[in-house]
XYZ file of C-alpha atoms in Angstrom:
69
model
C 141.328 34.778 20.539
C 142.419 35.696 24.016
C 138.969 36.424 25.419
C 138.565 32.697 26.470
C 141.362 33.387 29.031
C 139.434 35.988 30.937
C 138.161 34.936 34.362
C 134.507 33.848 33.986
C 133.709 34.172 37.762
C 130.795 36.520 38.592
C 132.277 37.097 42.072
C 134.273 39.997 40.773
C 131.221 41.865 39.166
C 128.404 43.540 40.925
C 125.587 45.577 39.451
C 126.431 49.384 39.182
C 130.087 48.593 38.749
C 132.204 50.196 35.944
C 133.288 47.578 33.410
C 135.531 47.356 30.383
C 134.535 45.273 27.225
C 137.505 43.162 26.257
C 136.202 41.257 23.193
C 133.665 41.480 20.391
C 132.470 44.501 18.468
C 132.413 46.789 21.586
C 135.915 45.939 22.669
C 137.823 48.754 24.581
C 134.555 50.502 25.482
C 133.737 51.383 29.012
C 130.301 50.972 30.579
C 128.333 50.090 33.716
C 127.049 46.727 34.661
C 123.228 46.688 34.971
C 122.406 42.935 35.347
C 123.725 39.354 35.143
C 121.667 36.490 33.933
C 121.806 32.861 34.787
C 122.489 32.168 31.058
C 126.024 33.636 31.347
C 125.106 37.010 29.756
C 125.385 40.564 31.182
C 123.464 43.651 30.497
C 125.661 46.788 30.351
C 125.137 50.381 29.589
C 127.618 51.615 27.132
C 128.266 55.290 26.243
C 127.907 55.132 22.476
C 127.452 58.368 20.354
C 126.808 60.430 23.522
C 124.119 58.320 24.952
C 123.705 55.325 27.299
C 122.913 52.226 25.188
C 121.918 48.966 26.881
C 123.672 46.038 25.483
C 123.655 42.317 26.277
C 127.072 40.649 26.060
C 128.591 37.285 26.918
C 129.951 37.377 30.532
C 133.505 36.523 29.414
C 133.632 39.559 27.300
C 133.698 42.042 30.241
C 136.070 42.776 33.071
C 136.006 45.199 36.030
C 137.201 48.531 34.719
C 140.080 48.617 37.230
C 141.335 45.113 36.353
C 144.626 44.615 34.568
C 144.770 42.013 31.655
């Protein structure tokens, strides 16, 4: 599982930023970061079935949309 190699720093993420999910059931989906919690989770809006769906994910499962792995 390579998702543990993703940088876990919150310094590269800001609310409103476009993100890409890199692990888990939503891997390869794009979304928008809504919020980050102190518990290491992020709330993102994912475009699923034509609608924006709020999802809570582990921080290590998302990266900025313009980052390269």
